[in-house]
């Protein structure tokens, strides 16, 4: 029976909230090629385009709400025991704030957070809700025009990798929800978990690139599959006590 759980979520967990996924049918992210908006080179080349792209994504958060998948994961977080032999870690690749708005606490944003700004002058990170395009002043060092989105772009190192690796090495269940399995290192977490002896489960609308590396795949919308999984996990846990 699972005690130490690591859950990875991707854009698919937010799709039913109305946040478009990354590789939609046209292979673009909100109409843009990834190389034009999500790399350090794109930011050097055309900072205004990149800033306004993330400003729009940040502003759009006000119009979306957590869906039943986010709520179910928050319910699991508050009910799952903490302790010597129990643990839970939610790792999201998403840059939206829907997991924390639903109430998840034991969670990490491995690809950064739309609601954070990173100052390249003083290296500090500040909660941010407004635009960055108009070159605001850093509230820590007062420098103007050095704030960038606190987002991990392609070619940059994801955040919190040491903590994630430690949790995967101890996990007995790894669940991946709504991610295409295209973006490394997240796409390799299933292999690390299997090496550690964990059971592995994928929840996705369709078969993903990684499906054959999971012990089990359940196909369907996250808003239906995740609440059912959480009921199973909590039901099994309470009957074992
Ligand atoms: P992706 O867009 O590459 O893949 C989305 C996956 O979700 C697909 O496998 C698709 O089949 C599945 N899916 C779609 N709707 C679903 C649903 N209702 N239920 C279950 N599964 C569903 O996304 P990714 O693998 O997360 O990689 C994308 C990268 O893009 C990440 O680095 C992330 O930072 C960024 N991104 C983030 C957001 C966000 O924060 N919400 C949105 C788009 C892209
Ligand atoms: Zn600063």
CSV table of N, CA, C and O in Angstrom, one decimal, residues 40-142:
chain,number,residue,atom,x,y,z
A,40,UNK,N,15.9,31.7,-23.1
A,40,UNK,CA,16.7,32.9,-22.8
A,40,UNK,C,17.1,33.6,-24.0
A,40,UNK,O,17.2,34.9,-24.0
A,41,UNK,N,17.3,32.9,-25.1
A,41,UNK,CA,17.7,33.6,-26.4
A,41,UNK,C,16.5,34.5,-26.9
A,41,UNK,O,16.8,35.6,-27.4
A,42,UNK,N,15.3,34.0,-26.8
A,42,UNK,CA,14.1,34.8,-27.2
A,42,UNK,C,14.1,36.1,-26.4
A,42,UNK,O,13.8,37.1,-26.9
A,43,UNK,N,14.4,35.9,-25.1
A,43,UNK,CA,14.3,37.1,-24.2
A,43,UNK,C,15.4,38.1,-24.5
A,43,UNK,O,15.2,39.3,-24.5
A,44,UNK,N,16.6,37.6,-24.9
A,44,UNK,CA,17.7,38.6,-25.3
A,44,UNK,C,17.3,39.3,-26.6
A,44,UNK,O,17.5,40.4,-26.8
A,45,UNK,N,16.7,38.5,-27.5
A,45,UNK,CA,16.4,39.0,-28.9
A,45,UNK,C,15.2,40.0,-28.8
A,45,UNK,O,15.3,41.0,-29.5
A,46,UNK,N,14.2,39.6,-28.1
A,46,UNK,CA,12.9,40.4,-28.1
A,46,UNK,C,12.3,40.4,-26.8
A,46,UNK,O,11.2,39.8,-26.6
A,47,UNK,N,12.9,41.2,-25.8
A,47,UNK,CA,12.3,41.1,-24.5
A,47,UNK,C,10.9,41.6,-24.4
A,47,UNK,O,10.1,41.1,-23.5
A,48,UNK,N,10.5,42.6,-25.2
A,48,UNK,CA,9.1,43.1,-25.1
A,48,UNK,C,8.1,42.0,-25.5
A,48,UNK,O,7.1,41.9,-24.9
A,49,UNK,N,8.4,41.2,-26.5
A,49,UNK,CA,7.5,40.1,-26.9
A,49,UNK,C,7.4,39.1,-25.7
A,49,UNK,O,6.3,38.7,-25.4
A,50,UNK,N,8.5,38.8,-25.2
A,50,UNK,CA,8.5,37.7,-24.1
A,50,UNK,C,7.8,38.3,-22.9
A,50,UNK,O,6.9,37.6,-22.3
A,51,UNK,N,8.1,39.5,-22.5
A,51,UNK,CA,7.4,40.1,-21.3
A,51,UNK,C,5.9,40.2,-21.6
A,51,UNK,O,5.1,39.9,-20.7
A,52,UNK,N,5.5,40.6,-22.7
A,52,UNK,CA,4.1,40.8,-22.9
A,52,UNK,C,3.4,39.4,-23.0
A,52,UNK,O,2.2,39.3,-22.6
A,53,UNK,N,4.1,38.4,-23.5
A,53,UNK,CA,3.5,37.0,-23.5
A,53,UNK,C,3.2,36.6,-22.1
A,53,UNK,O,2.1,36.2,-21.8
A,54,UNK,N,4.2,36.7,-21.2
A,54,UNK,CA,3.9,36.3,-19.8
A,54,UNK,C,3.0,37.3,-19.0
A,54,UNK,O,2.3,36.8,-18.2
A,55,UNK,N,3.0,38.6,-19.4
A,55,UNK,CA,2.1,39.5,-18.8
A,55,UNK,C,0.7,39.0,-19.1
A,55,UNK,O,-0.2,39.1,-18.2
A,56,UNK,N,0.4,38.6,-20.3
A,56,UNK,CA,-0.9,38.1,-20.7
A,56,UNK,C,-1.3,36.8,-19.9
A,56,UNK,O,-2.4,36.7,-19.5
A,57,UNK,N,-0.3,35.9,-19.8
A,57,UNK,CA,-0.6,34.7,-19.1
A,57,UNK,C,-0.9,35.0,-17.6
A,57,UNK,O,-1.8,34.4,-17.0
A,58,UNK,N,-0.1,35.9,-17.1
A,58,UNK,CA,-0.3,36.3,-15.6
A,58,UNK,C,-1.7,36.9,-15.5
A,58,UNK,O,-2.5,36.6,-14.5
A,59,UNK,N,-2.1,37.9,-16.4
A,59,UNK,CA,-3.4,38.5,-16.3
A,59,UNK,C,-4.5,37.5,-16.4
A,59,UNK,O,-5.6,37.7,-15.8
A,60,UNK,N,-4.3,36.5,-17.3
A,60,UNK,CA,-5.4,35.6,-17.5
A,60,UNK,C,-5.7,34.7,-16.3
A,60,UNK,O,-6.8,34.2,-16.2
A,61,UNK,N,-4.8,34.6,-15.3
A,61,UNK,CA,-5.1,33.8,-14.1
A,61,UNK,C,-6.3,34.3,-13.4
A,61,UNK,O,-7.0,33.6,-12.7
A,62,UNK,N,-6.6,35.7,-13.5
A,62,UNK,CA,-7.7,36.2,-12.7
A,62,UNK,C,-9.0,35.7,-13.3
A,62,UNK,O,-10.0,35.6,-12.5
A,63,UNK,N,-9.0,35.2,-14.5
A,63,UNK,CA,-10.3,34.7,-15.1
A,63,UNK,C,-10.5,33.2,-15.0
A,63,UNK,O,-11.4,32.6,-15.6
A,64,UNK,N,-9.6,32.4,-14.3
A,64,UNK,CA,-9.7,31.0,-14.3
A,64,UNK,C,-9.8,30.5,-12.8
A,64,UNK,O,-9.3,31.2,-11.9
A,65,UNK,N,-10.4,29.4,-12.6
A,65,UNK,CA,-10.5,28.8,-11.3
A,65,UNK,C,-10.0,27.4,-11.2
A,65,UNK,O,-10.0,26.7,-12.2
A,66,UNK,N,-9.6,26.9,-10.0
A,66,UNK,CA,-9.2,25.5,-9.9
A,66,UNK,C,-10.4,24.6,-10.3
A,66,UNK,O,-11.5,25.0,-10.1
A,67,UNK,N,-10.1,23.5,-10.9
A,67,UNK,CA,-11.1,22.5,-11.2
A,67,UNK,C,-11.1,21.3,-10.3
A,67,UNK,O,-10.3,21.3,-9.3
A,68,UNK,N,-12.0,20.3,-10.5
A,68,UNK,CA,-12.0,19.2,-9.5
A,68,UNK,C,-10.7,18.5,-9.3
A,68,UNK,O,-10.5,17.9,-8.2
A,69,UNK,N,-9.9,18.5,-10.3
A,69,UNK,CA,-8.6,17.8,-10.1
A,69,UNK,C,-7.7,18.5,-9.1
A,69,UNK,O,-7.1,17.9,-8.2
A,70,UNK,N,-7.6,19.9,-9.3
A,70,UNK,CA,-6.8,20.7,-8.3
A,70,UNK,C,-7.4,20.5,-6.9
A,70,UNK,O,-6.7,20.3,-5.9
A,71,UNK,N,-8.8,20.5,-6.8
A,71,UNK,CA,-9.4,20.4,-5.5
A,71,UNK,C,-9.1,19.1,-4.8
A,71,UNK,O,-8.9,18.9,-3.6
A,72,UNK,N,-9.2,18.0,-5.6
A,72,UNK,CA,-8.9,16.7,-5.1
A,72,UNK,C,-7.5,16.5,-4.6
A,72,UNK,O,-7.2,15.9,-3.5
A,73,UNK,N,-6.5,17.1,-5.3
A,73,UNK,CA,-5.1,17.0,-4.9
A,73,UNK,C,-4.9,17.8,-3.6
A,73,UNK,O,-4.1,17.4,-2.7
A,74,UNK,N,-5.6,18.9,-3.4
A,74,UNK,CA,-5.5,19.7,-2.2
A,74,UNK,C,-6.2,18.9,-1.0
A,74,UNK,O,-5.6,18.9,0.1
A,75,UNK,N,-7.3,18.2,-1.3
A,75,UNK,CA,-7.9,17.3,-0.3
A,75,UNK,C,-6.9,16.2,0.1
A,75,UNK,O,-6.8,15.9,1.3
A,76,UNK,N,-6.2,15.6,-0.8
A,76,UNK,CA,-5.3,14.6,-0.5
A,76,UNK,C,-4.1,15.2,0.4
A,76,UNK,O,-3.7,14.6,1.4
A,77,UNK,N,-3.7,16.4,0.0
A,77,UNK,CA,-2.6,17.0,0.8
A,77,UNK,C,-3.0,17.2,2.2
A,77,UNK,O,-2.3,16.9,3.2
A,78,UNK,N,-4.3,17.7,2.4
A,78,UNK,CA,-4.6,18.0,3.8
A,78,UNK,C,-4.9,16.7,4.6
A,78,UNK,O,-4.7,16.7,5.8
A,79,UNK,N,-5.3,15.6,3.9
A,79,UNK,CA,-5.7,14.4,4.7
A,79,UNK,C,-4.5,13.4,4.8
A,79,UNK,O,-4.5,12.6,5.7
A,80,UNK,N,-3.6,13.5,3.9
A,80,UNK,CA,-2.5,12.5,3.9
A,80,UNK,C,-1.6,12.7,5.0
A,80,UNK,O,-1.1,13.8,5.3
A,81,UNK,N,-1.3,11.6,5.8
A,81,UNK,CA,-0.5,11.8,7.0
A,81,UNK,C,1.0,12.3,6.7
A,81,UNK,O,1.5,12.0,5.6
A,82,UNK,N,1.5,13.1,7.6
A,82,UNK,CA,2.9,13.5,7.6
A,82,UNK,C,3.6,12.5,8.6
A,82,UNK,O,3.0,12.2,9.5
A,83,UNK,N,4.8,12.1,8.4
A,83,UNK,CA,5.4,11.3,9.4
A,83,UNK,C,6.6,10.6,8.9
A,83,UNK,O,7.1,10.8,7.8
A,84,UNK,N,7.0,9.6,9.8
A,84,UNK,CA,8.2,8.9,9.5
A,84,UNK,C,8.1,8.1,8.2
A,84,UNK,O,9.0,8.0,7.4
A,85,UNK,N,6.9,7.4,8.1
A,85,UNK,CA,6.8,6.5,6.9
A,85,UNK,C,5.8,7.0,5.9
A,85,UNK,O,5.5,6.4,4.9
A,86,UNK,N,5.1,8.2,6.1
A,86,UNK,CA,4.2,8.7,5.2
A,86,UNK,C,4.7,10.1,4.6
A,86,UNK,O,5.3,10.8,5.4
A,87,UNK,N,4.5,10.3,3.4
A,87,UNK,CA,4.9,11.6,2.8
A,87,UNK,C,4.2,11.8,1.5
A,87,UNK,O,3.6,10.9,0.9
A,88,UNK,N,4.1,13.1,1.2
A,88,UNK,CA,3.4,13.5,-0.1
A,88,UNK,C,4.2,14.7,-0.6
A,88,UNK,O,4.5,15.6,0.1
A,89,UNK,N,4.4,14.7,-1.9
A,89,UNK,CA,5.0,15.8,-2.6
A,89,UNK,C,4.3,16.0,-4.0
A,89,UNK,O,4.3,15.0,-4.7
A,90,UNK,N,3.8,17.2,-4.2
A,90,UNK,CA,3.2,17.5,-5.5
A,90,UNK,C,4.2,18.4,-6.2
A,90,UNK,O,4.6,19.4,-5.7
A,91,UNK,N,4.7,17.9,-7.4
A,91,UNK,CA,5.6,18.7,-8.2
A,91,UNK,C,4.8,19.1,-9.4
A,91,UNK,O,4.3,18.3,-10.1
A,92,UNK,N,4.7,20.4,-9.7
A,92,UNK,CA,4.0,20.8,-10.9
A,92,UNK,C,5.0,21.5,-11.9
A,92,UNK,O,5.9,22.2,-11.5
A,93,UNK,N,4.7,21.2,-13.1
A,93,UNK,CA,5.4,21.9,-14.2
A,93,UNK,C,4.7,23.1,-14.6
A,93,UNK,O,5.2,23.9,-15.4
A,94,UNK,N,3.5,23.3,-14.0
A,94,UNK,CA,2.7,24.4,-14.4
A,94,UNK,C,3.2,25.7,-13.7
A,94,UNK,O,3.7,25.7,-12.6
A,95,UNK,N,3.0,26.8,-14.5
A,95,UNK,CA,3.4,28.1,-13.9
A,95,UNK,C,2.1,28.9,-13.5
A,95,UNK,O,2.3,30.0,-13.0
A,96,UNK,N,0.9,28.3,-13.6
A,96,UNK,CA,-0.3,28.9,-13.0
A,96,UNK,C,-0.3,28.7,-11.5
A,96,UNK,O,0.5,27.9,-11.0
A,97,UNK,N,-1.3,29.3,-10.9
A,97,UNK,CA,-1.3,29.2,-9.4
A,97,UNK,C,-2.5,28.4,-8.9
A,97,UNK,O,-3.0,28.6,-7.8
A,98,UNK,N,-3.0,27.5,-9.8
A,98,UNK,CA,-4.3,26.8,-9.5
A,98,UNK,C,-4.2,25.8,-8.3
A,98,UNK,O,-5.1,25.6,-7.6
A,99,UNK,N,-3.0,25.1,-8.3
A,99,UNK,CA,-2.8,24.2,-7.1
A,99,UNK,C,-2.9,24.9,-5.8
A,99,UNK,O,-3.5,24.5,-4.9
A,100,UNK,N,-2.1,26.0,-5.7
A,100,UNK,CA,-2.1,26.7,-4.4
A,100,UNK,C,-3.4,27.3,-4.1
A,100,UNK,O,-3.9,27.4,-2.9
A,101,UNK,N,-4.1,27.8,-5.1
A,101,UNK,CA,-5.4,28.4,-4.9
A,101,UNK,C,-6.4,27.4,-4.4
A,101,UNK,O,-7.4,27.6,-3.6
A,102,UNK,N,-6.3,26.1,-4.9
A,102,UNK,CA,-7.1,25.0,-4.4
A,102,UNK,C,-6.8,24.6,-2.9
A,102,UNK,O,-7.6,24.0,-2.3
A,103,UNK,N,-5.6,24.9,-2.5
A,103,UNK,CA,-5.2,24.6,-1.1
A,103,UNK,C,-4.0,23.7,-1.0
A,103,UNK,O,-3.7,23.3,0.1
A,104,UNK,N,-3.4,23.3,-2.1
A,104,UNK,CA,-2.2,22.4,-1.9
A,104,UNK,C,-1.1,23.2,-1.2
A,104,UNK,O,-0.8,24.3,-1.6
A,105,UNK,N,-0.4,22.5,-0.3
A,105,UNK,CA,0.7,23.2,0.4
A,105,UNK,C,2.0,22.4,0.2
A,105,UNK,O,3.1,23.1,0.0
A,106,UNK,N,2.0,21.1,0.2
A,106,UNK,CA,3.3,20.4,0.0
A,106,UNK,C,3.5,20.3,-1.5
A,106,UNK,O,3.3,19.2,-2.1
A,107,UNK,N,3.9,21.4,-2.1
A,107,UNK,CA,4.0,21.4,-3.5
A,107,UNK,C,5.2,22.3,-4.0
A,107,UNK,O,5.6,23.2,-3.2
A,108,UNK,N,5.8,22.0,-5.1
A,108,UNK,CA,6.9,22.8,-5.7
A,108,UNK,C,6.6,23.1,-7.1
A,108,UNK,O,6.0,22.3,-7.9
A,109,UNK,N,6.9,24.3,-7.5
A,109,UNK,CA,6.8,24.7,-8.9
A,109,UNK,C,8.2,24.5,-9.6
A,109,UNK,O,9.1,25.4,-9.5
A,110,UNK,N,8.4,23.4,-10.3
A,110,UNK,CA,9.7,23.1,-10.8
A,110,UNK,C,10.1,24.0,-12.0
A,110,UNK,O,11.2,24.2,-12.3
A,111,UNK,N,9.0,24.6,-12.7
A,111,UNK,CA,9.3,25.4,-13.9
A,111,UNK,C,9.0,26.9,-13.6
A,111,UNK,O,8.8,27.7,-14.5
A,112,UNK,N,8.9,27.3,-12.3
A,112,UNK,CA,8.7,28.6,-12.0
A,112,UNK,C,7.2,29.0,-11.8
A,112,UNK,O,6.4,28.1,-11.8
A,113,UNK,N,7.0,30.3,-11.7
A,113,UNK,CA,5.7,30.7,-11.2
A,113,UNK,C,5.4,32.1,-11.8
A,113,UNK,O,6.1,33.0,-11.7
A,114,UNK,N,4.2,32.1,-12.5
A,114,UNK,CA,3.8,33.4,-13.2
A,114,UNK,C,3.7,34.5,-12.2
A,114,UNK,O,3.9,35.7,-12.5
A,115,UNK,N,3.4,34.2,-10.9
A,115,UNK,CA,3.2,35.3,-9.9
A,115,UNK,C,4.4,35.6,-9.1
A,115,UNK,O,4.4,35.9,-7.9
A,116,UNK,N,5.6,35.4,-9.8
A,116,UNK,CA,6.8,35.8,-9.2
A,116,UNK,C,7.7,36.5,-10.2
A,116,UNK,O,7.6,36.1,-11.4
A,117,UNK,N,8.4,37.5,-9.8
A,117,UNK,CA,9.4,38.2,-10.7
A,117,UNK,C,10.8,38.0,-10.1
A,117,UNK,O,11.0,38.0,-8.9
A,118,UNK,N,11.7,37.9,-11.1
A,118,UNK,CA,13.1,37.6,-10.7
A,118,UNK,C,13.9,38.8,-11.1
A,118,UNK,O,13.9,39.2,-12.3
A,119,UNK,N,14.6,39.5,-10.2
A,119,UNK,CA,15.5,40.6,-10.5
A,119,UNK,C,16.9,40.2,-10.9
A,119,UNK,O,17.6,39.6,-10.1
A,120,UNK,N,17.2,40.5,-12.2
A,120,UNK,CA,18.6,40.1,-12.6
A,120,UNK,C,19.6,41.1,-12.1
A,120,UNK,O,20.8,40.8,-12.2
A,121,UNK,N,19.2,42.2,-11.5
A,121,UNK,CA,20.2,43.1,-10.9
A,121,UNK,C,20.7,42.6,-9.5
A,121,UNK,O,21.8,42.6,-9.2
A,122,UNK,N,19.7,42.1,-8.7
A,122,UNK,CA,20.1,41.8,-7.3
A,122,UNK,C,19.8,40.3,-7.0
A,122,UNK,O,20.0,39.8,-5.9
A,123,UNK,N,19.2,39.6,-8.0
A,123,UNK,CA,19.0,38.1,-7.9
A,123,UNK,C,17.9,37.8,-6.9
A,123,UNK,O,17.9,36.7,-6.3
A,124,UNK,N,17.0,38.8,-6.6
A,124,UNK,CA,16.0,38.4,-5.6
A,124,UNK,C,14.7,38.1,-6.4
A,124,UNK,O,14.5,38.4,-7.5
A,125,UNK,N,13.8,37.4,-5.7
A,125,UNK,CA,12.5,37.0,-6.3
A,125,UNK,C,11.4,37.6,-5.4
A,125,UNK,O,11.5,37.6,-4.2
A,126,UNK,N,10.4,38.2,-6.1
A,126,UNK,CA,9.4,39.0,-5.4
A,126,UNK,C,8.0,38.5,-6.0
A,126,UNK,O,7.9,38.4,-7.2
A,127,UNK,N,7.0,38.3,-5.1
A,127,UNK,CA,5.7,38.0,-5.6
A,127,UNK,C,5.2,39.2,-6.5
A,127,UNK,O,5.5,40.3,-6.2
A,128,UNK,N,4.6,38.8,-7.6
A,128,UNK,CA,4.3,39.8,-8.6
A,128,UNK,C,2.9,39.5,-9.3
A,128,UNK,O,2.7,38.3,-9.7
A,129,UNK,N,2.0,40.5,-9.3
A,129,UNK,CA,0.7,40.2,-10.0
A,129,UNK,C,0.5,41.1,-11.2
A,129,UNK,O,-0.3,40.7,-12.0
A,130,UNK,N,1.2,42.2,-11.3
A,130,UNK,CA,1.0,43.1,-12.4
A,130,UNK,C,1.8,42.8,-13.6
A,130,UNK,O,2.4,41.7,-13.7
A,131,UNK,N,1.9,43.7,-14.6
A,131,UNK,CA,2.7,43.5,-15.8
A,131,UNK,C,4.2,43.8,-15.5
A,131,UNK,O,4.6,44.5,-14.5
A,132,UNK,N,5.1,43.3,-16.4
A,132,UNK,CA,6.5,43.6,-16.3
A,132,UNK,C,7.0,44.3,-17.5
A,132,UNK,O,8.1,44.8,-17.6
A,133,UNK,N,6.1,44.5,-18.5
A,133,UNK,CA,6.5,45.1,-19.8
A,133,UNK,C,7.0,46.5,-19.6
A,133,UNK,O,7.9,47.0,-20.3
A,134,UNK,N,6.3,47.3,-18.7
A,134,UNK,CA,6.7,48.7,-18.5
A,134,UNK,C,7.9,48.9,-17.6
A,134,UNK,O,8.0,50.0,-17.0
A,135,UNK,N,8.8,47.9,-17.5
A,135,UNK,CA,10.0,48.0,-16.8
A,135,UNK,C,9.9,48.6,-15.4
A,135,UNK,O,10.4,49.7,-15.1
A,136,UNK,N,9.1,47.9,-14.5
A,136,UNK,CA,9.0,48.4,-13.2
A,136,UNK,C,10.3,48.3,-12.4
A,136,UNK,O,11.2,47.7,-12.8
A,137,UNK,N,10.2,49.0,-11.2
A,137,UNK,CA,11.4,49.1,-10.3
A,137,UNK,C,11.4,47.8,-9.4
A,137,UNK,O,10.3,47.4,-8.9
A,138,UNK,N,12.5,47.2,-9.2
A,138,UNK,CA,12.6,46.1,-8.3
A,138,UNK,C,12.4,46.6,-6.8
A,138,UNK,O,13.1,47.6,-6.4
A,139,UNK,N,11.5,46.0,-6.1
A,139,UNK,CA,11.2,46.5,-4.8
A,139,UNK,C,12.3,46.2,-3.8
A,139,UNK,O,12.4,46.8,-2.7
A,140,UNK,N,13.3,45.4,-4.2
A,140,UNK,CA,14.4,45.0,-3.3
A,140,UNK,C,15.6,46.0,-3.5
A,140,UNK,O,16.1,46.6,-2.5
A,141,UNK,N,16.0,46.2,-4.8
A,141,UNK,CA,17.2,47.0,-5.0
A,141,UNK,C,16.9,48.3,-5.7
A,141,UNK,O,17.9,49.1,-6.0
A,142,UNK,N,15.6,48.5,-6.1
A,142,UNK,CA,15.2,49.8,-6.7
A,142,UNK,C,15.8,49.9,-8.2
A,142,UNK,O,15.6,51.0,-8.7
